[in-house]
XYZ file of C-alpha atoms in Angstrom:
696
model
C 0.121 -0.019 -0.170
C 1.445 3.291 -1.215
C 1.735 5.784 1.527
C 0.345 9.125 0.425
C 0.941 12.700 1.960
C -1.445 15.499 1.787
C -4.576 17.164 3.288
C -7.740 15.981 5.291
C -10.730 17.699 5.461
C -13.754 17.149 7.948
C -16.738 19.052 7.924
C -20.243 18.727 9.559
C -22.992 20.892 7.995
C -25.848 21.843 10.423
C -28.572 24.087 11.468
C -27.370 27.132 12.964
C -25.524 26.515 15.957
C -25.314 28.392 19.241
C -23.135 31.644 18.967
C -22.339 31.614 22.803
C -18.689 30.076 23.127
C -19.039 28.305 19.529
C -15.406 28.007 18.896
C -14.334 27.244 22.959
C -17.586 24.349 23.113
C -17.619 23.131 19.565
C -15.180 23.689 17.150
C -11.754 23.549 18.973
C -12.560 20.705 21.178
C -13.876 18.403 17.818
C -10.741 19.850 15.826
C -8.027 19.384 18.663
C -9.497 15.766 19.321
C -9.074 14.728 15.745
C -5.357 15.891 15.677
C -4.438 14.139 18.869
C -6.198 10.787 17.595
C -4.293 10.741 14.237
C -0.757 11.880 15.700
C 0.757 9.087 14.027
C -0.274 10.225 10.648
C 1.022 13.687 11.079
C 4.290 15.345 9.835
C 6.267 16.999 12.195
C 5.361 20.454 10.566
C 1.757 19.407 10.203
C -0.846 22.223 10.574
C -4.351 22.753 11.925
C -7.019 25.066 10.701
C -10.284 24.732 12.762
C -13.752 25.051 10.883
C -16.297 27.163 12.942
C -19.191 29.106 11.603
C -23.024 29.532 12.302
C -23.964 26.426 10.055
C -20.859 24.008 10.128
C -17.585 22.896 12.335
C -14.771 20.435 11.460
C -11.082 20.877 10.478
C -8.354 20.965 7.972
C -5.329 19.552 8.714
C -2.219 19.743 6.354
C 0.725 17.418 6.307
C -1.492 14.168 6.822
C -0.076 10.570 5.813
C -2.449 7.921 4.282
C -0.555 5.328 6.611
C -0.093 5.646 10.052
C 3.436 5.270 11.360
C 4.668 1.898 12.695
C 4.628 1.397 16.288
C 7.418 -0.685 18.086
C 5.771 -1.754 21.206
C 7.770 -2.893 24.512
C 6.300 -4.900 27.072
C 8.186 -5.561 30.342
C 7.562 -9.020 32.080
C 8.443 -10.736 35.677
C 12.087 -10.361 36.931
C 14.393 -12.919 35.853
C 14.955 -14.092 39.165
C 11.415 -15.114 39.328
C 10.870 -16.326 35.862
C 13.680 -18.766 35.730
C 14.674 -21.349 38.627
C 17.679 -23.299 37.675
C 17.199 -22.666 34.112
C 13.872 -23.614 33.971
C 10.856 -21.240 33.000
C 8.278 -20.614 35.770
C 4.750 -20.129 35.466
C 4.922 -16.346 35.792
C 7.491 -16.384 32.820
C 5.117 -18.628 30.842
C 1.956 -16.815 31.391
C 3.649 -13.643 30.100
C 5.181 -15.506 26.969
C 1.776 -16.703 26.061
C 0.074 -13.251 26.706
C 2.922 -11.967 24.066
C 1.749 -14.702 21.638
C 5.524 -16.011 21.717
C 7.634 -18.601 23.307
C 9.637 -17.934 26.332
C 13.034 -18.392 24.374
C 12.087 -15.404 22.401
C 11.911 -12.740 25.293
C 14.897 -10.506 25.636
C 16.791 -10.384 29.285
C 18.156 -7.063 30.031
C 20.715 -5.580 32.282
C 18.016 -4.195 34.700
C 16.895 -8.123 35.694
C 13.520 -8.269 33.857
C 12.352 -9.840 30.687
C 10.995 -8.153 27.928
C 8.954 -8.461 24.701
C 9.529 -6.217 21.633
C 6.950 -6.172 18.696
C 6.370 -4.128 15.956
C 3.042 -3.039 14.860
C 2.229 -2.181 11.626
C 0.584 1.335 11.012
C -3.144 1.432 9.969
C -4.610 3.213 6.938
C -6.467 6.621 7.454
C -9.663 5.161 5.749
C -9.302 2.408 8.798
C -9.400 4.682 11.557
C -11.030 7.857 10.453
C -14.622 6.436 11.559
C -14.177 5.940 14.834
C -11.798 8.905 15.233
C -14.888 11.367 14.034
C -17.322 9.446 16.342
C -14.751 10.268 19.256
C -14.307 13.715 18.113
C -18.128 14.428 18.605
C -17.897 13.452 22.047
C -15.540 16.253 22.940
C -18.119 18.492 21.870
C -19.613 20.600 24.919
C -23.413 20.207 24.388
C -25.380 21.808 27.326
C -28.713 20.069 25.766
C -29.052 17.945 22.849
C -31.604 17.857 20.107
C -33.315 14.989 18.708
C -34.804 15.115 15.044
C -36.307 12.835 12.665
C -36.561 9.114 13.416
C -32.940 9.081 14.892
C -32.528 7.802 18.133
C -29.351 10.352 19.198
C -29.240 13.802 20.184
C -26.635 16.474 18.940
C -26.617 20.443 19.770
C -28.425 20.882 16.302
C -29.666 18.788 13.359
C -27.077 17.623 11.245
C -27.473 17.632 7.010
C -24.146 16.867 5.750
C -20.642 15.358 6.398
C -17.863 15.835 4.262
C -14.612 13.759 4.618
C -11.820 13.694 2.250
C -8.134 12.949 2.239
C -6.628 14.847 -0.763
C -9.043 13.848 -3.821
C -10.488 10.990 -2.102
C -13.668 10.634 -0.106
C -13.272 8.458 2.906
C -16.111 6.330 3.667
C -17.711 7.395 6.737
C -20.865 7.849 8.751
C -22.147 10.039 11.958
C -25.278 11.403 13.323
C -27.393 10.103 10.575
C -25.376 11.065 7.360
C -22.992 9.684 5.386
C -19.603 11.229 4.100
C -19.166 12.763 0.425
C -17.113 15.572 -1.146
C -19.798 18.558 -1.186
C -21.519 21.086 1.289
C -23.721 23.655 0.962
C -22.773 27.300 0.880
C -24.310 30.630 2.425
C -27.832 30.273 2.993
C -28.829 33.327 0.838
C -26.021 34.244 -1.255
C -25.111 30.437 -2.810
C -27.793 28.674 -4.361
C -25.663 25.468 -5.741
C -23.604 23.028 -3.546
C -20.238 23.437 -3.275
C -18.362 20.607 -4.841
C -14.534 19.829 -3.830
C -12.105 18.138 -6.359
C -9.579 18.138 -3.258
C -9.433 18.759 0.457
C -6.773 21.357 -0.039
C -9.336 23.640 -1.690
C -11.952 23.892 0.838
C -11.344 27.373 2.335
C -10.812 28.901 -1.027
C -13.509 27.525 -3.027
C -16.190 27.872 -0.240
C -15.200 31.168 0.326
C -15.253 31.875 -3.763
C -18.405 29.895 -4.572
C -20.142 29.253 -1.370
C -19.825 33.011 -0.177
C -18.450 31.660 3.303
C -15.434 32.247 5.386
C -15.457 29.001 7.467
C -12.521 29.893 9.605
C -13.490 31.828 12.856
C -10.333 33.753 13.363
C -10.413 34.916 9.667
C -14.046 36.089 10.281
C -13.399 37.799 13.515
C -10.369 39.663 11.818
C -12.256 41.018 9.113
C -15.160 41.970 11.465
C -13.013 43.552 14.080
C -10.756 45.686 11.442
C -14.187 46.421 9.641
C -15.717 47.814 12.705
C -12.548 49.702 13.633
C -12.290 51.209 10.159
C -16.090 52.204 9.732
C -15.669 53.785 13.410
C -12.753 56.064 12.280
C -14.205 57.116 9.281
C -17.159 58.364 11.327
C -14.731 60.076 13.874
C -16.191 57.773 16.646
C -14.496 54.772 18.605
C -16.523 51.485 19.406
C -17.954 51.163 22.918
C -16.149 47.756 24.003
C -18.398 44.746 25.156
C -16.767 41.686 26.417
C -17.268 38.721 24.056
C -19.467 40.493 21.635
C -17.079 40.472 18.691
C -16.985 36.582 19.284
C -20.535 36.293 19.300
C -21.020 38.009 16.233
C -18.674 36.234 14.559
C -20.508 33.263 15.407
C -23.770 34.646 13.965
C -22.424 35.714 10.299
C -20.781 33.638 7.457
C -19.827 36.390 5.517
C -19.758 39.692 7.679
C -20.601 43.244 6.120
C -20.568 46.162 8.210
C -23.176 48.610 8.161
C -24.136 51.987 9.931
C -27.700 52.944 11.802
C -28.729 55.688 14.026
C -31.398 56.332 16.228
C -33.268 59.012 17.627
C -31.400 61.357 19.762
C -34.130 61.712 22.265
C -32.971 58.231 23.620
C -29.883 59.949 24.867
C -31.544 61.209 27.855
C -31.328 57.626 29.082
C -27.959 56.756 30.766
C -25.553 55.548 28.248
C -24.924 52.365 29.971
C -28.436 51.127 29.470
C -28.378 52.081 25.731
C -24.991 50.270 25.177
C -26.098 47.149 27.021
C -29.470 46.996 25.256
C -27.845 47.483 21.895
C -25.297 44.912 22.633
C -27.392 42.268 24.477
C -30.541 42.247 22.706
C -29.417 43.262 19.194
C -25.692 42.575 19.083
C -25.174 46.081 17.761
C -22.013 48.141 18.525
C -22.600 51.542 19.986
C -20.383 54.281 18.865
C -18.808 56.944 21.133
C -17.417 60.292 20.609
C -13.873 61.782 21.447
C -15.151 62.366 24.991
C -16.555 58.891 25.516
C -20.140 60.342 25.153
C -22.678 57.972 23.437
C -23.677 59.393 19.961
C -26.870 58.049 18.162
C -24.718 56.200 15.386
C -24.186 52.553 15.732
C -22.701 49.861 13.735
C -23.901 46.442 12.976
C -22.756 43.045 11.160
C -25.148 42.020 8.446
C -24.774 38.365 7.178
C -25.016 39.359 3.535
C -24.229 41.671 0.891
C -27.512 43.262 -0.108
C -28.271 44.968 -3.344
C -30.403 47.796 -1.149
C -28.657 48.046 2.042
C -30.876 50.693 3.148
C -33.795 48.353 3.760
C -31.683 46.139 6.074
C -30.628 49.356 7.791
C -34.046 50.737 8.425
C -35.361 47.399 9.529
C -32.633 47.219 12.089
C -33.210 50.687 13.152
C -36.652 50.103 13.646
C -36.390 47.036 15.945
C -33.502 48.960 17.899
C -36.324 51.905 18.608
C -38.578 49.633 20.070
C -35.469 48.115 22.248
C -34.581 51.606 23.441
C -38.077 52.518 24.260
C -38.267 50.058 26.759
C -34.965 51.155 28.227
C -36.663 54.537 28.346
C -39.726 53.525 29.836
C -37.654 51.505 32.550
C -35.857 54.631 33.412
C -38.562 56.941 33.579
C -40.553 54.469 35.714
C -38.087 53.829 38.106
C -37.469 57.556 38.788
C -41.249 58.021 39.917
C -40.029 55.824 43.048
C -37.601 57.369 45.889
C -34.973 55.141 46.254
C -35.480 54.848 49.801
C -38.709 53.165 48.886
C -37.015 50.416 46.888
C -35.283 49.657 50.067
C -38.648 48.536 51.727
C -39.395 46.181 48.676
C -36.293 44.338 49.867
C -38.091 42.759 52.661
C -39.856 40.388 50.058
C -36.932 39.645 48.305
C -35.254 36.214 49.547
C -31.320 36.615 49.699
C -31.096 32.931 50.896
C -33.284 31.034 52.887
C -30.752 30.593 55.763
C -29.899 34.247 55.829
C -33.100 35.930 55.347
C -34.515 38.724 53.069
C -32.385 41.327 51.192
C -33.513 43.797 53.896
C -31.848 41.741 56.436
C -28.749 41.753 54.413
C -28.995 45.758 54.165
C -29.226 45.972 57.869
C -26.073 43.802 58.432
C -24.384 45.991 55.581
C -25.185 49.115 57.658
C -23.701 47.953 60.935
C -20.766 46.325 59.133
C -20.010 49.779 57.082
C -20.316 51.701 60.410
C -18.076 49.587 62.001
C -15.200 49.657 59.666
C -15.799 53.330 58.525
C -13.402 54.711 61.268
C -10.408 52.813 59.902
C -10.696 54.855 56.889
C -11.842 58.029 58.425
C -15.004 57.924 57.239
C -18.443 59.350 59.267
C -20.222 56.384 60.539
C -23.794 57.959 59.891
C -22.465 58.446 56.258
C -21.605 54.999 56.050
C -24.687 53.611 57.551
C -26.729 55.599 55.208
C -24.809 54.568 52.120
C -24.988 51.329 53.075
C -28.824 51.445 53.186
C -29.191 52.573 49.531
C -26.461 49.904 48.359
C -28.661 47.457 47.141
C -31.880 49.628 46.407
C -31.488 49.325 42.788
C -32.168 45.331 42.844
C -35.707 46.355 43.100
C -35.839 48.644 39.990
C -37.149 47.512 36.429
C -34.080 48.675 34.926
C -31.777 46.405 36.734
C -34.561 43.607 36.573
C -34.200 43.666 32.646
C -30.478 44.303 32.936
C -28.641 42.712 36.009
C -25.324 43.859 34.624
C -26.388 47.217 35.717
C -26.586 46.619 39.230
C -24.696 49.332 40.902
C -24.507 51.660 37.990
C -28.363 52.137 37.984
C -27.905 52.806 41.922
C -25.776 55.649 41.064
C -28.145 57.433 38.432
C -31.001 56.989 41.036
C -29.033 58.199 43.700
C -27.970 61.287 41.599
C -31.825 61.776 40.768
C -32.910 61.704 44.371
C -30.256 64.429 45.249
C -27.759 62.115 47.146
C -24.227 63.509 47.172
C -21.788 62.464 44.284
C -19.898 60.694 47.232
C -22.592 58.608 47.839
C -23.779 58.074 44.461
C -20.383 56.992 43.516
C -20.015 54.553 46.339
C -23.021 53.002 45.525
C -21.628 52.184 41.825
C -18.426 51.325 43.065
C -18.900 49.071 45.944
C -19.004 46.005 43.262
C -15.258 47.229 42.544
C -13.184 45.280 41.581
C -15.327 42.979 39.875
C -12.845 40.614 38.010
C -8.947 40.429 37.820
C -7.170 43.720 36.956
C -10.261 45.673 37.707
C -10.069 49.039 39.186
C -10.280 49.665 42.963
C -12.939 51.686 44.489
C -11.954 55.430 44.192
C -12.836 56.964 47.628
C -12.666 56.002 51.046
C -16.503 55.468 51.622
C -16.576 53.372 48.169
C -13.795 51.273 49.932
C -15.782 50.722 52.993
C -18.862 49.666 51.029
C -17.002 47.465 49.075
C -15.435 45.911 51.695
C -18.571 45.639 53.673
C -20.345 43.841 50.834
C -17.728 41.299 50.213
C -17.169 40.612 54.011
C -20.850 40.265 54.169
C -21.046 37.708 51.510
C -17.811 35.648 52.983
C -19.151 35.361 56.459
C -22.650 34.528 55.421
C -22.305 32.225 53.030
C -19.225 30.481 54.708
C -21.161 30.338 57.904
C -23.949 28.367 56.414
C -21.593 26.100 55.268
C -21.549 26.807 51.510
C -17.789 26.618 51.471
C -15.906 26.368 47.955
C -14.840 23.107 46.846
C -12.544 22.360 43.975
C -13.984 24.304 41.101
C -17.249 24.928 42.260
C -17.665 28.306 43.889
C -21.349 29.214 43.186
C -21.336 32.532 45.371
C -18.002 33.811 43.982
C -16.278 33.532 47.395
C -13.019 33.289 45.903
C -13.473 36.224 43.812
C -14.999 38.319 46.994
C -11.630 37.437 49.150
C -9.509 38.513 45.964
C -11.333 41.805 46.039
C -10.726 42.156 49.778
C -6.712 41.362 49.353
C -6.519 43.859 46.630
C -7.860 46.536 48.704
C -5.874 45.799 51.843
C -2.616 45.478 49.981
C -3.257 49.297 49.294
C -4.839 50.670 52.537
C -3.621 49.894 56.225
C -6.820 47.936 57.714
C -6.365 44.985 59.993
C -8.223 41.912 58.328
C -9.070 40.041 61.686
C -10.906 43.488 63.067
C -12.652 43.447 59.776
C -13.664 39.878 60.097
C -14.867 40.095 63.658
C -16.828 43.484 62.980
C -18.798 41.341 60.141
C -19.020 38.431 62.398
C -20.815 40.439 65.062
C -23.448 41.507 62.409
C -24.689 37.635 62.325
C -25.111 37.077 65.984
C -28.748 35.985 65.346
C -27.619 33.157 63.159
C -25.457 31.644 65.931
C -22.594 31.045 63.564
C -19.444 29.011 64.907
C -16.485 31.850 66.061
C -14.128 29.469 64.342
C -15.211 30.333 61.127
C -13.143 33.993 61.493
C -10.045 31.964 61.789
C -10.869 29.920 58.739
C -12.017 32.946 56.625
C -8.619 34.789 57.529
C -6.473 31.957 56.309
C -8.897 31.525 53.003
C -8.275 35.387 52.234
C -4.585 35.112 53.089
C -4.437 32.024 50.247
C -6.018 34.388 47.724
C -3.203 36.883 48.763
C -0.727 34.232 48.273
C -2.041 33.387 44.732
C -2.406 36.868 43.710
C 1.346 37.956 44.907
C 2.553 34.904 43.144
C 0.506 35.017 39.747
C 0.271 38.599 39.240
C 2.958 40.081 41.451
C 5.648 37.635 40.067
C 7.193 36.558 43.875
C 8.287 32.910 44.239
C 5.982 30.819 46.371
C 8.345 30.583 49.296
C 8.966 33.932 49.524
C 5.171 35.222 49.552
C 4.484 32.214 52.161
C 7.182 33.463 54.556
C 5.626 37.005 54.404
C 1.945 35.842 54.792
C 2.869 33.077 57.474
C 3.855 35.924 59.855
C 0.154 37.425 59.209
C -1.362 34.022 59.973
C -4.229 33.848 62.415
C -2.476 31.690 64.701
C 0.884 33.307 64.769
C 1.472 34.841 68.196
C 0.839 38.507 68.158
C 2.958 40.892 69.879
C 2.456 44.353 71.449
C 5.462 45.797 69.914
C 3.459 47.986 67.379
C 4.617 46.082 64.475
C 2.058 46.511 61.360
C 0.110 43.401 60.909
C -1.674 45.021 57.796
C -0.892 43.551 54.275
C 0.189 46.917 53.020
C 3.433 46.416 54.519
C 4.067 43.561 51.751
C 4.521 46.083 49.207
C 8.113 47.108 50.874
C 8.956 43.433 52.465
C 8.405 41.115 49.361
C 11.522 42.644 47.527
C 13.671 42.456 50.582
C 12.469 38.992 51.080
C 13.409 37.958 47.585
C 16.931 39.363 47.823
C 17.484 37.912 51.178
C 16.521 34.269 49.781
C 19.628 34.701 47.656
C 21.780 36.046 50.378
C 24.261 33.462 51.679
C 24.437 35.054 54.848
C 20.557 33.994 55.581
C 21.614 30.469 55.094
C 22.468 30.197 58.464
C 19.330 31.632 59.875
C 17.046 29.875 57.484
C 18.457 26.358 58.290
C 18.167 27.291 62.162
C 14.592 28.354 61.784
C 13.667 25.091 60.170
C 15.375 23.187 62.948
C 13.747 25.179 65.522
C 10.354 24.410 64.018
C 10.853 21.009 63.698
C 12.258 20.697 67.384
C 9.055 22.756 68.629
C 6.725 20.856 66.669
C 7.966 17.487 68.019
C 8.454 18.391 71.842
C 6.118 21.426 72.446
C 2.208 21.612 72.380
C 1.653 24.868 74.484
C 3.123 28.132 75.093
C 6.038 27.753 77.781
C 5.972 31.450 78.704
C 9.448 33.622 78.433
C 12.812 31.662 79.081
C 14.503 32.503 82.382
C 18.068 34.152 82.692
C 18.439 32.390 85.931
C 18.120 28.716 85.345
C 21.526 27.101 86.768
C 23.767 24.984 84.558
C 23.238 27.313 81.510
C 26.294 28.121 79.324
C 27.611 30.575 77.226
C 25.466 29.561 74.303
C 22.197 29.753 76.227
C 23.194 33.325 77.401
C 24.456 34.443 73.422
C 21.180 33.567 72.322
C 19.017 34.930 75.462
C 21.087 38.185 75.119
C 20.286 38.424 71.303
C 16.722 37.679 71.690
C 16.041 40.060 74.452
C 18.331 42.973 73.311
C 17.873 43.084 69.555
C 16.021 46.180 68.830
C 12.622 45.594 66.457
C 12.093 49.431 66.191
C 13.342 48.757 62.443
C 10.711 46.428 61.669
C 7.987 48.687 63.350
C 9.301 51.641 61.145
C 9.374 49.280 58.143
C 13.071 49.584 57.668
C 13.397 46.247 56.255
C 17.136 46.608 54.953
C 18.229 47.840 58.754
C 16.203 45.275 60.176
C 17.222 42.210 58.367
C 20.981 43.150 58.640
C 20.760 43.090 62.391
C 18.566 39.756 62.340
C 21.126 37.993 60.048
C 23.756 38.547 63.275
C 21.737 35.718 64.682
C 22.750 33.085 62.199
C 26.117 32.415 63.764
C 24.466 32.341 67.345
C 21.944 29.840 66.481
C 24.724 27.774 64.771
C 26.877 27.629 67.711
C 23.849 26.987 70.060
C 22.890 23.752 68.003
C 26.527 22.558 67.660
C 27.384 23.053 71.032
C 24.120 22.420 73.325
C 21.871 19.616 74.033
C 18.324 21.179 73.712
C 16.385 18.010 75.276
C 18.684 17.848 78.315
C 17.846 15.044 80.824
C 17.094 18.072 83.526
C 13.206 19.278 83.072
C 14.173 22.524 84.177
C 17.149 23.136 81.575
C 15.112 21.336 79.033
C 11.977 23.164 79.134
C 13.932 26.555 79.369
C 15.708 25.933 76.169
C 12.595 24.873 74.620
C 11.025 27.841 75.812
C 14.090 29.886 74.696
C 13.662 28.374 70.938
C 10.028 29.280 71.232
C 10.755 32.987 71.999
C 13.123 32.928 68.998
C 10.764 31.632 66.832
C 8.323 34.330 67.816
C 10.866 37.308 67.518
C 12.556 35.794 64.432
C 8.974 35.730 62.563
C 7.713 39.083 63.537
C 7.887 40.104 59.838
C 8.336 36.457 57.881
C 8.560 32.988 58.804
C 12.152 32.188 58.040
C 11.627 28.358 57.617
C 9.404 28.958 54.683
C 12.669 30.464 52.682
C 14.611 28.020 50.688
């Protein structure tokens, strides 16, 4: 059989596919699965192009052989010592040889002391493996809900009408989802009347585009749309209002994109622009246009799925539909303004927050208590904090937010302004959701920071308190995101995390939560800090853990005035990174690890301060005692970490000499306990700023 080289084409022709995450859910999983399964047929320089369009998916792979590479299989058998006794084969060896289909004399004895069997497996043909390969690829397609059509007993995301499978100029016989393979497909639903027939798999993209008016490659269409939108907006002197995922969704809706310009009545510009932009994007998949000042204009762009002889007809039709949508938004806005913002709050008594945590109104009262409790830490008036927290969730009861939940907070700001609240209050209502995602802005005022912390802390303590703790990749209440938001704020603002959690916990007195959740949440938030500082901050895991361990909830706190807030990490982490590379620090790091091991094995409680008057103490005890109780911590208090660590490094040789010359676990219990207390005191003092045992 001649081994040919060339191009493989697989395309399923379907009804219109779901546009949301079309590439990620359908196109890529299928294509990647095909490539992985036929890896033995591929050249080293093979290439994959994914077919993803509204009515088709599949792949084109260049650099494919028609026959799979031969494979040498090596099987390991029993140990020679077990397989042969006095030159005679034992049952284990005979059984292995039988399973390999050979005599035991044909097995190879290797220097590692085991029998081996080597066999050559001839490569299969592409025709032979492809039918099953395609079926396996379909199993990788992510389908939320399947459809059944005709008399078929199977389901798929949408009905399938055709299957094209070719290797070079040859159709490979396959069948899947009720259709058999051939060398043709349908083009554009409206601009191509005839079937598109392929003479060779390599002409798929060019012929389908030229004859079928379909650009089948997702990224090619996306690039065309993105560049077309940018060019058209620039031509008009505007910029496009960015909406996450909108270009991808539009790309999944069109096979032949054409950019058109529409406009709407300027009267709608009296509605907050966020409402109009979201309505255009969410309902109509339109792109709003902004002027040079970032203000919404009454022009918009949309992507048509065909070239029309009279595009004005399409434009007018889209304008008419949009006008009705914007009229709805205008109605919601005007209707909501008839009700004072405070009255929306009273409606929250009938809205359940969680059946174990009460109504939204109960939640608002907790938010008021928490906000008032933490206000002073940021210099915010308690009454102002309580008042703002009372209005914080009012917009959840409005018609506009009911229609567009994405506008929560934003509409609260507008309605607060309309109700003559101060700009500070209105801004805090909007920004209390910040940061909403990784890289998002932080709240930009102290009042907004108080609201953001109160909201996130209330969520964390409440949801954690009723036992809905995140597990694995399941986090339905986004507690990790809330914790990360708290971390990002506390890295910039000097506020004690333990105090924040205690204030929040007190707002749930009627729920009888176990007090241990304070410590649990404290460590949970520090874990988010570790993830953030390693992934975003770029610091090594040992360095970050060393810094955070001294902030741990269980770590013995002192009364020296050393800052325990996350803000100190901004100065501390760079010094720790350098310290980990300093050879002078090695003795201190190793000694701290040894202290940790000794104490973990021999001490379960605090022993109190060591005594300087214990008899039979030696110079090594005395030197360590003297260093511990004379070392000046002021540099740490003042965050002068360079001076602090330079002084602390002097302890390395002292500890090394102590361990070299002193028996910690002395037979005399008084001496033993005093030395353990000395090590315990050393551990506390050396870990004021970082846990040296974590550094490597």
